[in-house]
Coordinates of C-alpha atoms and ligand atoms in Angstrom, one line a residue:
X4 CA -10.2 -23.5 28.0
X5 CA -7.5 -22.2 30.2
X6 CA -7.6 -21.4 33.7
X7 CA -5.3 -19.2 35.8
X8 CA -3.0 -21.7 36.8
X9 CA -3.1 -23.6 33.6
X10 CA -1.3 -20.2 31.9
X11 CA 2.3 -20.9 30.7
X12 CA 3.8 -18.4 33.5
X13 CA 2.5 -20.9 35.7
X14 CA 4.5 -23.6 34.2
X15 CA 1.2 -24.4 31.6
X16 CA 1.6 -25.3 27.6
X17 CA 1.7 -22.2 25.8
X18 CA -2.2 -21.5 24.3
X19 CA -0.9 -21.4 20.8
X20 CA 1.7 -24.0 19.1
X21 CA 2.6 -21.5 16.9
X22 CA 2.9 -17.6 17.4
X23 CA -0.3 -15.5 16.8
X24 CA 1.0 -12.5 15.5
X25 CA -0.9 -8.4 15.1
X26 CA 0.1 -8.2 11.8
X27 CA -1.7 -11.2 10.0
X28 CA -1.2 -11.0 6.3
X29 CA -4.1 -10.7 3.7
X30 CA -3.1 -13.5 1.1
X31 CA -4.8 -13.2 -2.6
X32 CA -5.9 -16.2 -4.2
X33 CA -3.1 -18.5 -5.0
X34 CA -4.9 -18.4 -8.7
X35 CA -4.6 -14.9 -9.3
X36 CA -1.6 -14.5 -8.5
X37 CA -0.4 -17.2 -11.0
X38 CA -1.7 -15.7 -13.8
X39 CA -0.8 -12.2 -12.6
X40 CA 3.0 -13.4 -12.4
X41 CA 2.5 -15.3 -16.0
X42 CA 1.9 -12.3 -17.4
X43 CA 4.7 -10.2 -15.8
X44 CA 6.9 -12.9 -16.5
X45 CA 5.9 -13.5 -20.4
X46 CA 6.0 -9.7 -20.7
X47 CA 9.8 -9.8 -19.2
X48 CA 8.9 -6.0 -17.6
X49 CA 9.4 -5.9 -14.0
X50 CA 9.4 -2.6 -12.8
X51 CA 9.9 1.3 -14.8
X52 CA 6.2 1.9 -14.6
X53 CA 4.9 -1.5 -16.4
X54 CA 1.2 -1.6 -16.8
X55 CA 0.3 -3.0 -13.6
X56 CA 2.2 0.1 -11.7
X57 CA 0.0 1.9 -14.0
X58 CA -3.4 0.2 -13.7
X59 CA -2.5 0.5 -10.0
X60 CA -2.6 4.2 -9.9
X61 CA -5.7 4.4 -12.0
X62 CA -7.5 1.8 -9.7
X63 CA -6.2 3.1 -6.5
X64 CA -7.4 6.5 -7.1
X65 CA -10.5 5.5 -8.4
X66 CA -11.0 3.7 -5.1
X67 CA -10.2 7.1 -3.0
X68 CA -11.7 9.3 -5.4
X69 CA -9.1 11.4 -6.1
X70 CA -7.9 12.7 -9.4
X71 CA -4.0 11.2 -8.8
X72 CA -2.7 8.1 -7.3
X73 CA 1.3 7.4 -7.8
X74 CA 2.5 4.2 -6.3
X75 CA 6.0 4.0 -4.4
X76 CA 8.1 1.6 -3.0
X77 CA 6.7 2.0 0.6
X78 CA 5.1 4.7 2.3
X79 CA 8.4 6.0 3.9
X80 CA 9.1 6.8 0.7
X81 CA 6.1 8.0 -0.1
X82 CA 6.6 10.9 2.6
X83 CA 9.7 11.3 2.0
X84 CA 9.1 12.4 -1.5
X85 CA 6.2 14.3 -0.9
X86 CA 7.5 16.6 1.3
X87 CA 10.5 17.0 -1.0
X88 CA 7.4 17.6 -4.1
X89 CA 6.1 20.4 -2.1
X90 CA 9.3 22.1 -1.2
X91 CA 8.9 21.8 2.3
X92 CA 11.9 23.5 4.1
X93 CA 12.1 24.2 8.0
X94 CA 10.0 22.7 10.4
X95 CA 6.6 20.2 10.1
X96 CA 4.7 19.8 13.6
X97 CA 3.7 16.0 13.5
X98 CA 2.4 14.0 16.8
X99 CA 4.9 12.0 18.3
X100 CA 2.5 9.3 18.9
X101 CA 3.0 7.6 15.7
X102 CA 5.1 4.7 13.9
X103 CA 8.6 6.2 13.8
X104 CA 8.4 6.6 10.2
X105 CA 6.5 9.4 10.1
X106 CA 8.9 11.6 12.2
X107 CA 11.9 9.9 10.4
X108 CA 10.5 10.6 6.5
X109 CA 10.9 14.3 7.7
X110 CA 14.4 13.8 9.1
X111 CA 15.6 12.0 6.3
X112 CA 14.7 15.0 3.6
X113 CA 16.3 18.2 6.2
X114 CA 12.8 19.0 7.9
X115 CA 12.7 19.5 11.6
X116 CA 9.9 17.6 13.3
X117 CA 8.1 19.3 15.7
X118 CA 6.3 17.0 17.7
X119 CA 3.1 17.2 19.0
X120 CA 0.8 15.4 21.6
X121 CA -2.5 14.0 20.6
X122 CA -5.8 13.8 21.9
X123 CA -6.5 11.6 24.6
X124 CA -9.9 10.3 22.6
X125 CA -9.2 10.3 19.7
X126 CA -5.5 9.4 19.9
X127 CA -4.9 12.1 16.8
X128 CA -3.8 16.0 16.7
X129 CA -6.3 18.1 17.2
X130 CA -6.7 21.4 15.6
X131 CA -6.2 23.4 19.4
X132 CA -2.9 21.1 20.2
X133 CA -1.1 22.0 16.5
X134 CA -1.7 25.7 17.1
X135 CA 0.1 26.0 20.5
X136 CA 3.7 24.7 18.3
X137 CA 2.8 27.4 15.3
X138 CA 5.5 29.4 15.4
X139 CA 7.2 31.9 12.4
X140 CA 9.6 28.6 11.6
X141 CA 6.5 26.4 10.6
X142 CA 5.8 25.6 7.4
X143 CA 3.7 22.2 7.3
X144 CA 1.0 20.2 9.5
X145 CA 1.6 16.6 9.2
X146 CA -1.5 14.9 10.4
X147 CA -1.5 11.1 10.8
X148 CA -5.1 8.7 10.4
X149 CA -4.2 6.8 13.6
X150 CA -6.0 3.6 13.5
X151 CA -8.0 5.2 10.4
X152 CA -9.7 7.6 12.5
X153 CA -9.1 10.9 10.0
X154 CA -7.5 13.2 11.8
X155 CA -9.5 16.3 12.0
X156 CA -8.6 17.2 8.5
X157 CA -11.5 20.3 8.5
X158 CA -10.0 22.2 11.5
X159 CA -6.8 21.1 10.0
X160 CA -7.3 22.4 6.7
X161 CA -8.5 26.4 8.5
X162 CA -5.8 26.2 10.7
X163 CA -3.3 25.4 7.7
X164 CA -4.9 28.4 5.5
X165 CA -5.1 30.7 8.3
X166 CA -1.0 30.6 8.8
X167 CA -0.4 29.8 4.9
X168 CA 0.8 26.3 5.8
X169 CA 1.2 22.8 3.6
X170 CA -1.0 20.5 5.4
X171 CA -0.3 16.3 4.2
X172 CA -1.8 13.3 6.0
X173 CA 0.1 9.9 6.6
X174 CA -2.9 7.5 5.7
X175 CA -1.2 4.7 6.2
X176 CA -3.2 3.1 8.4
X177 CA -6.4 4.4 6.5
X178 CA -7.0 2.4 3.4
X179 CA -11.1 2.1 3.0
X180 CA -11.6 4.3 5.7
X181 CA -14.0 7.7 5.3
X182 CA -14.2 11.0 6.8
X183 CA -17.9 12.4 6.2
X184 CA -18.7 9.6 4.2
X185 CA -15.9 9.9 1.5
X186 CA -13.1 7.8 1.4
X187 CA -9.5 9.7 3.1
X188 CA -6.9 10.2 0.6
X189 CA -7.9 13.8 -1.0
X190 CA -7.4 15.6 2.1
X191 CA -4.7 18.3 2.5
X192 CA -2.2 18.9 -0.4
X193 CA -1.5 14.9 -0.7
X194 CA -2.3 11.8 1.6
X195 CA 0.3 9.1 1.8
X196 CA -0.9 5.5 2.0
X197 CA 1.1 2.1 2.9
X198 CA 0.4 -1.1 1.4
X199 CA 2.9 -3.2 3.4
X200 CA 2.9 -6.9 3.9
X201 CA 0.5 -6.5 7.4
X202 CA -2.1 -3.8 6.0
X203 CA -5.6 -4.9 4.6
X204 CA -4.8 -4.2 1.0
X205 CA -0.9 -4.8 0.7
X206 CA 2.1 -5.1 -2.3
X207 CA 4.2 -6.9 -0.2
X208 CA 5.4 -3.8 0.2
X209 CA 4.3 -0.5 -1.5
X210 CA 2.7 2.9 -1.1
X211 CA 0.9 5.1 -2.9
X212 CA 0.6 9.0 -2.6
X213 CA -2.9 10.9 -3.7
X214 CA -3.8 14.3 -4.8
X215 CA -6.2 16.5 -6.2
X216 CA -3.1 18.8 -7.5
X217 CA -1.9 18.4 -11.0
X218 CA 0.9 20.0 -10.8
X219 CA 2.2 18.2 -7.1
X220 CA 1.4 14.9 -8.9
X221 CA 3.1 15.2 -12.2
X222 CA 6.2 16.6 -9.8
X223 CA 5.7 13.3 -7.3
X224 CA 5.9 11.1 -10.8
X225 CA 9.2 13.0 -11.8
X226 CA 10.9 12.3 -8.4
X227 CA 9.9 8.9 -8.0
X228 CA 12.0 7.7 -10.6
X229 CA 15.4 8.4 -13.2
X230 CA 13.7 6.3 -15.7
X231 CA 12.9 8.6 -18.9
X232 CA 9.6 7.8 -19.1
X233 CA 8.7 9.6 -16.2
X234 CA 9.3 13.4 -17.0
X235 CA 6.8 15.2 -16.5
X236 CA 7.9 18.2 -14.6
X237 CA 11.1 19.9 -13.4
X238 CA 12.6 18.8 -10.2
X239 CA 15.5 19.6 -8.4
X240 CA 16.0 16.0 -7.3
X241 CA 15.3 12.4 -8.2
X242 CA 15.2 9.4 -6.7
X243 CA 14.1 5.6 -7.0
X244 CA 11.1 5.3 -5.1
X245 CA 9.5 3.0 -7.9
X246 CA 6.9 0.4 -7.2
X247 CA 8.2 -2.9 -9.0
X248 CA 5.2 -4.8 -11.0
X249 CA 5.1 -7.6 -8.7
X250 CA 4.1 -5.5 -5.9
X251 CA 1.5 -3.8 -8.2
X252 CA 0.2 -6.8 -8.9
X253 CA -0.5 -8.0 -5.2
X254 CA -1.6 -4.5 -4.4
X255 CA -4.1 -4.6 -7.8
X256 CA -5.3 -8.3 -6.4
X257 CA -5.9 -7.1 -2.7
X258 CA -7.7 -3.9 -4.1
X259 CA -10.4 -6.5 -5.2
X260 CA -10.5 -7.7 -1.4
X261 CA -10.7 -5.0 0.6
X262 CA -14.5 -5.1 1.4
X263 CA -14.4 -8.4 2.0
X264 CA -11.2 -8.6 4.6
X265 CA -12.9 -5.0 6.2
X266 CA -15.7 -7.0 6.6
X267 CA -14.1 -10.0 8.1
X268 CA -12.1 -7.8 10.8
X269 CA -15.3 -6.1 11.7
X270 CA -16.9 -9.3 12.5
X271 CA -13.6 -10.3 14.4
X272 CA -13.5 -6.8 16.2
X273 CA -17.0 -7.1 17.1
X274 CA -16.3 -10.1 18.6
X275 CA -13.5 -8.8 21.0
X276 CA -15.7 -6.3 22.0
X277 CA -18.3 -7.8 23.1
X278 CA -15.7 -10.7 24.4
X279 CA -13.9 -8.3 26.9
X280 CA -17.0 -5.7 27.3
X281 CA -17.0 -6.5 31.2
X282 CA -13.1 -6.0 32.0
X283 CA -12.5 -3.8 34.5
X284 CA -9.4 -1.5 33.8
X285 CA -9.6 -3.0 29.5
X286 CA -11.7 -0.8 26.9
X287 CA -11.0 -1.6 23.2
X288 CA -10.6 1.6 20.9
X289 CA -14.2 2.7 18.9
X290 CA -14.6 3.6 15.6
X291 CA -17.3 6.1 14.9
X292 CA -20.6 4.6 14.0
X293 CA -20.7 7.5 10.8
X294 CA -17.8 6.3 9.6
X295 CA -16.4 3.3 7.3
X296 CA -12.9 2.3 9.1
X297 CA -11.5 -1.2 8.0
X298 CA -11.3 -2.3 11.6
X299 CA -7.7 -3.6 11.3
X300 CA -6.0 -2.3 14.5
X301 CA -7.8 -3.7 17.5
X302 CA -6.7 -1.5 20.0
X303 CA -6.9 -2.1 23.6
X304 CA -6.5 0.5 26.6
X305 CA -5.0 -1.2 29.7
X306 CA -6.0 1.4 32.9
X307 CA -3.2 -0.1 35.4
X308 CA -5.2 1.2 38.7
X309 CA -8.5 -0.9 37.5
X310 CA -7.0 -3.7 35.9
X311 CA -4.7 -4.7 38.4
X312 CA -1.8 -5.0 35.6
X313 CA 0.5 -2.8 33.5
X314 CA 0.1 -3.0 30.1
X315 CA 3.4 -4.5 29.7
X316 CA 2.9 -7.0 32.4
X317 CA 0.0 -7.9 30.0
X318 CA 2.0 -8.3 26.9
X319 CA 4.4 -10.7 28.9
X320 CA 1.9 -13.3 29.8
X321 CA 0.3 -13.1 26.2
X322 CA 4.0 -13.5 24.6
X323 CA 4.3 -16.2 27.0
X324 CA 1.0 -18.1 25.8
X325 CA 2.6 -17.1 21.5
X326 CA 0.1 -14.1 21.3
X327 CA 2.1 -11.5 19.8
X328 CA -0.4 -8.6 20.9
X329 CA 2.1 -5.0 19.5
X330 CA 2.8 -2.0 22.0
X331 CA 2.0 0.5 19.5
X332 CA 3.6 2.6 19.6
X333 CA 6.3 2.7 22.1
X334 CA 7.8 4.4 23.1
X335 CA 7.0 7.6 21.2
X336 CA 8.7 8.6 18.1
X337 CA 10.2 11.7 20.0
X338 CA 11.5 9.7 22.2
X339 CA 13.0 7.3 19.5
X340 CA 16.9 7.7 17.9
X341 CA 17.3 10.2 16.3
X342 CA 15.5 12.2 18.2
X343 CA 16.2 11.2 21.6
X344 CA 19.2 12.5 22.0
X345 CA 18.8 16.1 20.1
X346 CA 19.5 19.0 22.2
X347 CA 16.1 20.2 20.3
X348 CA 13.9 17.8 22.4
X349 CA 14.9 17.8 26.0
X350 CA 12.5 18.7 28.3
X351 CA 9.7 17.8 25.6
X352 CA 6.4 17.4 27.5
X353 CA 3.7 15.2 25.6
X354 CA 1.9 13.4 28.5
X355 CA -0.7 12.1 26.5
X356 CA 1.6 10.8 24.1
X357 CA 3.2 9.3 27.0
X358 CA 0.5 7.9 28.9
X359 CA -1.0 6.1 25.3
X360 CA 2.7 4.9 25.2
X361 CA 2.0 2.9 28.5
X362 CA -1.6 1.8 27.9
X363 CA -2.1 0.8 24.5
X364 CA -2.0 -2.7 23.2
X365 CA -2.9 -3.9 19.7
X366 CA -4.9 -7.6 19.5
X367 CA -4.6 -10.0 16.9
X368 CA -7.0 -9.2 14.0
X369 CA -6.1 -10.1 10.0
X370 CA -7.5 -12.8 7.0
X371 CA -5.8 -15.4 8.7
X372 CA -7.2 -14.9 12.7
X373 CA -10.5 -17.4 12.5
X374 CA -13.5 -16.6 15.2
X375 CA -12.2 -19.6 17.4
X376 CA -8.4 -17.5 17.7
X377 CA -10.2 -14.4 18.4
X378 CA -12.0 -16.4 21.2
X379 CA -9.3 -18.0 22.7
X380 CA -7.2 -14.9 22.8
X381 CA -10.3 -13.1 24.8
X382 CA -10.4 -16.0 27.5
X383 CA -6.7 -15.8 27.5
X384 CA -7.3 -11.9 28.3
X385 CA -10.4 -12.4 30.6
X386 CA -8.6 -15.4 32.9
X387 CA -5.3 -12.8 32.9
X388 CA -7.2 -10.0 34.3
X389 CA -9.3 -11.5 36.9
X390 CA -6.8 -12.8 38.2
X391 CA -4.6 -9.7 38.0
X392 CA -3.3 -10.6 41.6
X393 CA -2.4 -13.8 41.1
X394 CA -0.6 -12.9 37.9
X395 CA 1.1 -10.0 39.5
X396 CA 2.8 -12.1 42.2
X397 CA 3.9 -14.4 39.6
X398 CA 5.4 -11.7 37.3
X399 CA 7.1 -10.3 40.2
X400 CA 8.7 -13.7 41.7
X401 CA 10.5 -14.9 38.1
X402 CA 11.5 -11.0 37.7
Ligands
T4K23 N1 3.2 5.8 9.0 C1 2.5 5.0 9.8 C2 1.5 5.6 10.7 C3 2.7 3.6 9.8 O1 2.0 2.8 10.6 C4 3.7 3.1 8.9 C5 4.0 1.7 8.8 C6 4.4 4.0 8.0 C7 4.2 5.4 8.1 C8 5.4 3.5 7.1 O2 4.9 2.7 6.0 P1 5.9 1.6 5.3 O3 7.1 2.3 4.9 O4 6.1 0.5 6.3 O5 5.1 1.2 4.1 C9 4.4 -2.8 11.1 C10 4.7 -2.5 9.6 O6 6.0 -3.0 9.3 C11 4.6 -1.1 9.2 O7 4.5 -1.0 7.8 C12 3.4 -0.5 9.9 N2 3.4 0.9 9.7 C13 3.3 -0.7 11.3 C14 2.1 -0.1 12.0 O8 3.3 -2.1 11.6 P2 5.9 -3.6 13.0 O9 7.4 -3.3 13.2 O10 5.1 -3.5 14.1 O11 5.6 -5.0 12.4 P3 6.3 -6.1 11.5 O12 6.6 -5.6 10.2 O13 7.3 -6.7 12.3 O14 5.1 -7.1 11.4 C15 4.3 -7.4 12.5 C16 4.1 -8.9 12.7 O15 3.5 -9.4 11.5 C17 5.4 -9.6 12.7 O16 5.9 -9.7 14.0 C18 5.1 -11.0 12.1 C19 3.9 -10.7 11.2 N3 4.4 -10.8 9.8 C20 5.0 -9.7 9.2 C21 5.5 -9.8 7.9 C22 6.2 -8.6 7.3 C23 4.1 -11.9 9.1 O17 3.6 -12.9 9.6 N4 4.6 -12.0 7.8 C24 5.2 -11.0 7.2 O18 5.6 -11.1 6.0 O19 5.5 -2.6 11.8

């Protein structure tokens, strides 16, 4: 094992010969997916809603417990059309702390984001934050999962009713996960789920919208395609958002997985925990004990004062040793093009948002990080921060 001067800022041989990235993938068997891609390929039907698009949407929204599941290309997409689905014209608060997609889905259809900062705990809105940016232009709460942590849909859900507003979740982080014991995906008018290449069920890409609302989901089918087989409802507007069967049929494999990879990045996340328990100045994100959460973002507060290092000084010497730890999200999705430079946003204030922006880190966790990674990477971590001074000096001489 390392020591301090052994580190490859020091002049040491990087930890890892190849790079240990956040975003491991979550392979099926090689086996099922040869027969899977037999039969697409003796069928010759590749996409327009062939029968694994539609077994998806029955499975997936068996697996929610929702009454409709209707797969897209990604979950962009998926947001995109949903908000077009439910009409939604003006402005949608949504936090700013968030992958950029969220903000942009609105952008793309016409909607005004109105960004919001989160809760320093839980990292999501909260029910008191989203009523301060209510005004008479509102028209739609866009809560985000964050890590899979639901994001107070009950206070959500009055505060929405109260001020006659849509309320939809982007659950793309929140595949397996539960609020009050039942899986997320039928909270709000519609939930929007990603199943790209990194998440623990994945299409390669893909995402999947679900609803309890008939009428929303036979509008969602309409609009995600032109194909004629897909009319079920008037819309003003089409457009191809369609999941192609070779993505349904990854998505259909992993959906067999899940418990078993949520299991395996428990085990891992467990282990960093207890790993870096002693840290000063590092505390790892928790997941409520009530809760199922598939435990794929291990998340990692850097306090700069205690731990003697910025976060990014952090995520330089773990690049440096081919641990490709994330700084998610930064910076914040208000703060991204094109936002950034809209007249609309100067002067924005989020300093939660902000101060998550500098702190957070995300560790390796995924199928393909085994027990020994996860302990190198904490002994990487631990010999970093004790000795923060050390490591600070250096930093600063090669700057
Ligand atoms: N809302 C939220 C809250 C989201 O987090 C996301 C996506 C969306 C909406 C939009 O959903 P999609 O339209 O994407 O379905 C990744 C994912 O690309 C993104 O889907 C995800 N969130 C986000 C949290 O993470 P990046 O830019 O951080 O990572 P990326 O794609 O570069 O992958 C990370 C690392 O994984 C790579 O550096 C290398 C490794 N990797 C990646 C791929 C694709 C592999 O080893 N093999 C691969 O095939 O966004």
């Amino acid at each position: 094992m390392k020591r301090l001067n052994d580190l490859a800022i020091f002049g040491g041989r990087p930890e890892f010969h190849e790079p240990l990235h956040v975003g491991q993938l979550y392979l099926p068997e090689w086996s099922g997916i040869e027969a899977a891609f037999r039969g697409i390929f003796e069928r010759q039907w590749y996409t327009n809603h062939g029968p694994l698009v539609r077994q998806l949407d029955i499975a997936f929204a068996k697996f929610v417990g929702v009454k409709h599941a209707v797969s897209v290309t990604n979950g962009t997409l998926g947001l995109m059309i949903l908000a077009r689905a439910l009409e939604i014209q003006g402005e949608v608060i949504v936090p700013a702390f968030t992958f950029p997609a969220t903000a942009q889905a609105l952008a793309w259809g016409g909607l005004t984001p109105v960004f919001c900062d989160v809760d320093s705990k839980t990292h999501n809105l909260s029910a008191e934050l989203v009523r301060r940016k209510i005004t008479s232009r509102t028209r739609a709460i866009m809560g985000v999962h964050l890590w899979g942590r639901a994001c107070a849909p009950d206070d959500l859900t009055s505060l929405a009713k109260a001020f006659s507003l849509r309320l939809i979740f982007d659950a793309c982080h929140a595949i397996g996960c539960t609020h009050q014991g039942r899986r997320i995906g039928g909270l709000g008018d519609a939930e929007v789920f990603s199943f790209h290449a990194t998440k623990v069920l994945n299409g390669t890409e893909g995402g999947c919208i679900t609803t309890n609302d008939d009428i929303l989901a036979a509008r969602l089918r309409t609009i995600r395609s032109f194909h004629p087989s897909e009319e079920f409802a008037v819309v003003p507007l089409r457009i191809n958002a369609k999941m192609s069967e070779a993505q349904a049929a990854f998505a259909l494999l992993g959906l067999a997985d899940v418990p078993r990879h949520v299991e395996a990045n428990r085990r891992r996340y467990d282990q960093y925990c207890s790993r870096l328990a002693d840290l000063p100045g590092l505390s790892i994100t928790s997941y409520a004990t009530g809760e199922t959460n598939n435990f794929q973002y291990v998340v990692a507060d850097i306090a700069p004062a205690q731990a003697g290092l910025t976060r990014d000084q952090v995520v330089e010497v773990l690049h440096r040793e081919n641990v490709f730890c994330r700084r998610h999200f930064h910076p914040g999705a208000h703060r991204m093009p094109p936002f950034r430079n809209d007249d609309r946003y100067a002067g924005l204030s989020l300093p939660v948002t902000d101060l998550l922006c500098q702190r957070l880190l995300l560790l390796p966790n995924g199928a393909t990080v085994s027990v020994e990674d996860v302990d190198r990477v904490c002994h990487l971590v631990t010999t970093i921060l004790t000795g923060a001074e050390s490591v600070r000096r250096r930093l600063e001489q090669q700057a």
